[in-house]
């Protein structure tokens, strides 16, 4: 139940793998006011909002327009091997109800949508002199498994826990990697100066991955070489990488080798399977 006026909704995608593609059944517009790490400078009017696992958003919805139903659409996964792409259809094949809102009238007036939410962050004059790092998220055939299997089966669609045998001692068919390596708890992959701003380029040749950075915030500079989507223009710590993104990351919190920060794919099975790295900030 919601009042007959402007309502602020806080949204969190806590699914292990599903990207929710949110829209109202009557296609009413709503205002995005905040993303993972804080407010946008001004509200963004949307009719569709995509939230990958781990992403958060705050929206304003005017229920003076009446009762509403929030839907999500199918979340199909595209797997790519070079120029060959295969689509794995979702078990949900049509728009599906998530939340139905029943409007309750009262005598309180509706708040106005604010024109400004926070100060626009200072623009970086140039990124030319900033340290750049590249992270490639790949699902690779395990050479040890390929040798034992004889190369007779196609395991492109197996990933995460699905790539594992119930026998813990068995060789997994796939390696879930960042820059060619699976996570190791005793390894530090990157070292970042405290207070630094860096450009992180994240690429995902095989499929879309939600990329998350612990202990740091970023702004999406570009998605696939173009302007970021409307819901990716605020301060963030998680972004769905469909092909490639360029991030301006700021590191304001320290972390040492005893308790390093992580960067990872936020699909639970992928992080569990090793698509994760660790870094220190000092």
Coordinates of C-alpha atoms in Angstrom, one line a residue:
X1 CA 0.0 0.0 0.0
X2 CA 1.3 3.4 -0.9
X3 CA -0.1 6.9 -0.4
X4 CA -1.8 8.9 -3.2
X5 CA 1.3 11.0 -3.9
X6 CA 5.0 10.9 -4.7
X7 CA 6.7 7.9 -3.2
X8 CA 10.4 7.1 -3.0
X9 CA 11.3 3.5 -3.6
X10 CA 14.7 1.9 -2.8
X11 CA 15.5 -1.0 -5.0
X12 CA 18.2 -3.7 -4.5
X13 CA 18.8 -6.6 -6.9
X14 CA 19.7 -9.4 -4.5
X15 CA 19.4 -12.2 -7.0
X16 CA 22.3 -14.5 -7.6
X17 CA 22.2 -14.2 -11.4
X18 CA 19.1 -12.4 -12.7
X19 CA 19.1 -8.9 -14.2
X20 CA 15.7 -7.3 -13.5
X21 CA 14.4 -5.1 -16.3
X22 CA 11.9 -3.0 -14.5
X23 CA 8.9 -1.1 -15.9
X24 CA 5.4 -0.3 -14.9
X25 CA 2.5 -2.1 -16.5
X26 CA 0.9 1.1 -17.7
X27 CA 4.3 2.4 -18.9
X28 CA 4.2 5.4 -16.6
X29 CA 7.4 7.3 -16.2
X30 CA 9.4 7.5 -12.9
X31 CA 12.4 9.5 -11.8
X32 CA 15.7 7.9 -11.0
X33 CA 17.4 9.9 -8.2
X34 CA 20.2 7.7 -6.9
X35 CA 22.4 4.7 -7.9
X36 CA 24.7 2.4 -6.0
X37 CA 26.9 5.0 -4.3
X38 CA 24.7 8.2 -4.1
X39 CA 22.5 10.8 -5.7
X40 CA 22.5 11.8 -9.4
X41 CA 22.9 15.6 -9.8
X42 CA 19.3 15.8 -11.0
X43 CA 16.4 13.3 -11.5
X44 CA 16.4 11.3 -14.7
X45 CA 13.0 10.5 -16.2
X46 CA 12.7 6.8 -17.2
X47 CA 10.2 4.2 -18.2
X48 CA 12.7 1.3 -18.0
X49 CA 15.4 0.5 -15.4
X50 CA 17.8 -2.5 -15.6
X51 CA 19.3 -3.7 -12.4
X52 CA 22.0 -6.4 -12.4
X53 CA 22.9 -8.5 -9.4
X54 CA 24.3 -6.2 -6.6
X55 CA 23.1 -2.9 -8.2
X56 CA 20.9 -0.5 -6.2
X57 CA 18.7 2.4 -7.3
X58 CA 16.3 4.9 -5.8
X59 CA 13.3 6.1 -7.8
X60 CA 10.4 8.5 -7.3
X61 CA 7.0 7.3 -8.5
X62 CA 3.9 9.5 -8.5
X63 CA 1.0 7.4 -7.3
X64 CA -1.4 10.3 -7.7
X65 CA -1.7 8.7 -11.2
X66 CA -3.3 5.7 -9.5
X67 CA -2.6 2.1 -8.7
X68 CA 0.5 0.6 -10.4
X69 CA 2.1 -2.8 -11.1
X70 CA 5.9 -3.1 -11.4
X71 CA 7.0 -5.7 -13.9
X72 CA 10.2 -7.4 -15.0
X73 CA 10.9 -8.7 -18.5
X74 CA 12.8 -11.8 -19.6
X75 CA 16.6 -12.0 -18.9
X76 CA 18.1 -13.9 -21.8
X77 CA 21.9 -14.6 -21.7
X78 CA 24.0 -14.4 -24.8
X79 CA 27.1 -16.6 -24.9
X80 CA 29.7 -15.7 -27.5
X81 CA 32.6 -17.6 -29.0
X82 CA 34.3 -15.4 -31.5
X83 CA 31.8 -14.5 -34.1
X84 CA 29.4 -17.2 -33.0
X85 CA 26.7 -16.2 -30.5
X86 CA 24.1 -18.4 -28.8
X87 CA 21.2 -17.2 -26.8
X88 CA 20.0 -19.0 -23.7
X89 CA 16.4 -18.1 -23.2
X90 CA 15.0 -17.2 -19.8
X91 CA 12.6 -19.5 -17.9
X92 CA 10.4 -16.3 -17.7
X93 CA 9.3 -15.7 -21.3
X94 CA 7.0 -12.8 -20.7
X95 CA 6.6 -9.7 -18.6
X96 CA 6.1 -10.8 -15.0
X97 CA 4.6 -9.1 -12.0
X98 CA 7.0 -8.2 -9.1
X99 CA 5.0 -5.7 -7.0
X100 CA 1.4 -4.5 -7.1
X101 CA 0.8 -1.1 -5.5
X102 CA -2.6 -0.3 -3.9
X103 CA -3.1 3.4 -3.5
X104 CA -4.5 4.7 -0.2
X105 CA -5.8 8.3 -0.2
X106 CA -4.9 10.7 2.7
X107 CA -4.9 14.4 3.2
X108 CA -1.2 15.0 3.0
X109 CA 0.0 17.0 0.0
X110 CA 2.5 15.5 -2.5
X111 CA 6.1 16.6 -2.5
X112 CA 7.5 18.2 -5.6
X113 CA 10.2 16.5 -7.6
X114 CA 13.4 18.3 -6.8
X115 CA 15.2 20.0 -9.7
X116 CA 18.6 19.4 -8.1
X117 CA 19.7 16.6 -5.9
X118 CA 23.4 17.2 -5.3
X119 CA 26.3 19.2 -6.8
X120 CA 27.6 18.0 -10.1
X121 CA 31.0 16.3 -9.5
X122 CA 33.9 18.2 -10.9
X123 CA 34.9 17.1 -14.4
X124 CA 38.3 15.5 -14.9
X125 CA 40.0 17.8 -17.4
X126 CA 41.8 15.0 -19.0
X127 CA 42.3 11.3 -18.4
X128 CA 45.4 11.0 -20.4
X129 CA 47.7 11.1 -17.4
X130 CA 45.7 8.7 -15.3
X131 CA 46.9 5.2 -14.6
X132 CA 45.0 2.8 -16.8
X133 CA 44.3 -0.9 -16.0
X134 CA 42.5 -3.4 -18.2
X135 CA 40.5 -6.4 -16.8
X136 CA 39.3 -9.1 -19.2
X137 CA 36.5 -11.4 -17.9
X138 CA 36.7 -14.7 -19.6
X139 CA 35.3 -18.2 -19.3
X140 CA 38.1 -20.5 -20.5
X141 CA 38.2 -24.2 -21.2
X142 CA 40.4 -25.8 -18.5
X143 CA 43.3 -27.4 -20.4
X144 CA 43.4 -30.2 -17.8
X145 CA 39.8 -31.0 -18.4
X146 CA 40.1 -30.8 -22.2
X147 CA 42.9 -33.4 -22.1
X148 CA 40.9 -35.7 -19.9
X149 CA 37.7 -35.2 -22.0
X150 CA 39.4 -35.6 -25.3
X151 CA 37.8 -32.4 -26.6
X152 CA 34.6 -34.3 -27.5
X153 CA 32.1 -32.1 -25.8
X154 CA 31.0 -28.4 -26.0
X155 CA 31.1 -26.8 -22.6
X156 CA 30.5 -23.2 -23.6
X157 CA 27.2 -23.1 -21.8
X158 CA 28.5 -24.5 -18.5
X159 CA 29.7 -21.9 -16.1
X160 CA 30.1 -21.3 -12.3
X161 CA 28.8 -24.1 -10.2
X162 CA 27.2 -25.7 -13.3
X163 CA 30.7 -26.3 -14.6
X164 CA 31.6 -28.4 -11.5
X165 CA 31.1 -32.0 -10.9
X166 CA 29.5 -33.3 -7.7
X167 CA 32.8 -34.9 -7.2
X168 CA 35.0 -32.2 -5.6
X169 CA 38.1 -33.9 -6.8
X170 CA 37.0 -33.8 -10.4
X171 CA 38.7 -31.5 -12.8
X172 CA 36.2 -28.6 -13.6
X173 CA 35.6 -28.1 -17.4
X174 CA 35.9 -24.3 -17.3
X175 CA 38.0 -21.8 -15.6
X176 CA 36.3 -18.5 -14.6
X177 CA 39.0 -15.9 -14.9
X178 CA 40.0 -12.2 -14.9
X179 CA 43.0 -11.5 -17.0
X180 CA 43.6 -15.2 -17.5
X181 CA 43.7 -16.1 -13.8
X182 CA 41.2 -17.5 -11.3
X183 CA 41.0 -16.2 -7.8
X184 CA 43.6 -17.2 -5.3
X185 CA 43.2 -16.2 -1.7
X186 CA 47.0 -15.9 -1.1
X187 CA 47.6 -13.6 -4.2
X188 CA 47.4 -9.8 -4.5
X189 CA 46.6 -8.9 -8.1
X190 CA 46.8 -5.1 -8.0
X191 CA 48.2 -2.4 -5.9
X192 CA 46.6 1.1 -6.0
X193 CA 47.8 4.3 -4.3
X194 CA 45.5 5.7 -1.7
X195 CA 43.6 8.8 -3.0
X196 CA 44.3 7.9 -6.6
X197 CA 41.9 8.2 -9.5
X198 CA 42.4 5.6 -12.3
X199 CA 40.8 4.5 -15.5
X200 CA 39.7 0.8 -15.4
X201 CA 38.7 -0.7 -18.7
X202 CA 36.5 -3.8 -18.2
X203 CA 35.9 -6.1 -21.2
X204 CA 33.6 -9.1 -21.4
X205 CA 34.1 -11.0 -24.7
X206 CA 32.0 -14.1 -23.8
X207 CA 28.9 -12.8 -22.1
X208 CA 27.6 -10.0 -19.9
X209 CA 29.0 -9.8 -16.4
X210 CA 28.0 -7.4 -13.6
X211 CA 31.4 -6.1 -12.4
X212 CA 31.7 -5.0 -8.8
X213 CA 34.6 -3.2 -7.0
X214 CA 34.9 -3.3 -3.2
X215 CA 35.9 -0.2 -1.2
X216 CA 35.7 2.2 -4.1
X217 CA 33.3 4.2 -6.2
X218 CA 33.3 4.9 -9.9
X219 CA 31.6 6.8 -12.7
X220 CA 31.0 5.1 -16.0
X221 CA 32.7 7.2 -18.7
X222 CA 31.6 5.0 -21.7
X223 CA 29.8 1.8 -22.6
X224 CA 31.0 0.1 -25.8
X225 CA 32.6 3.4 -26.8
X226 CA 29.4 5.4 -26.5
X227 CA 27.6 7.4 -23.8
X228 CA 26.5 5.3 -20.8
X229 CA 22.9 4.3 -20.3
X230 CA 20.7 6.6 -18.3
X231 CA 20.8 4.4 -15.2
X232 CA 24.6 4.2 -15.3
X233 CA 25.3 7.9 -15.0
X234 CA 25.4 8.2 -11.3
X235 CA 28.0 7.2 -8.7
X236 CA 28.4 3.4 -8.7
X237 CA 30.3 0.4 -7.5
X238 CA 28.6 -2.3 -9.8
X239 CA 28.0 -2.1 -13.5
X240 CA 26.7 -4.7 -16.1
X241 CA 29.4 -5.1 -18.7
X242 CA 27.8 -6.3 -21.8
X243 CA 30.9 -5.9 -24.0
X244 CA 33.2 -3.2 -22.6
X245 CA 33.1 -0.2 -20.2
X246 CA 35.5 2.5 -19.2
X247 CA 35.3 3.5 -15.6
X248 CA 36.8 6.5 -13.6
X249 CA 37.5 4.9 -10.2
X250 CA 38.4 6.8 -7.1
X251 CA 40.2 5.1 -4.2
X252 CA 39.5 6.8 -0.9
X253 CA 39.6 3.9 1.5
X254 CA 42.8 1.9 2.5
X255 CA 43.2 -1.8 2.4
X256 CA 46.3 -3.9 3.2
X257 CA 47.4 -7.4 2.3
X258 CA 45.8 -8.8 5.5
X259 CA 42.4 -7.6 4.4
X260 CA 42.5 -6.7 0.7
X261 CA 39.5 -5.4 -1.3
X262 CA 38.1 -7.5 -4.1
X263 CA 36.9 -6.9 -7.7
X264 CA 34.6 -9.6 -9.1
X265 CA 31.8 -10.7 -11.3
X266 CA 28.7 -10.3 -9.2
X267 CA 27.0 -13.4 -10.6
X268 CA 27.2 -15.6 -7.5
X269 CA 28.2 -18.7 -9.4
X270 CA 30.9 -16.8 -11.3
X271 CA 32.5 -15.3 -8.1
X272 CA 32.3 -18.7 -6.4
X273 CA 33.9 -20.2 -9.5
X274 CA 36.9 -17.9 -9.4
X275 CA 36.1 -14.8 -11.5
X276 CA 37.5 -12.5 -8.8
X277 CA 40.7 -10.7 -7.9
X278 CA 42.1 -8.9 -4.9
X279 CA 43.8 -5.5 -4.6
X280 CA 45.4 -3.3 -1.9
X281 CA 45.1 0.5 -1.5
X282 CA 47.9 2.2 0.3

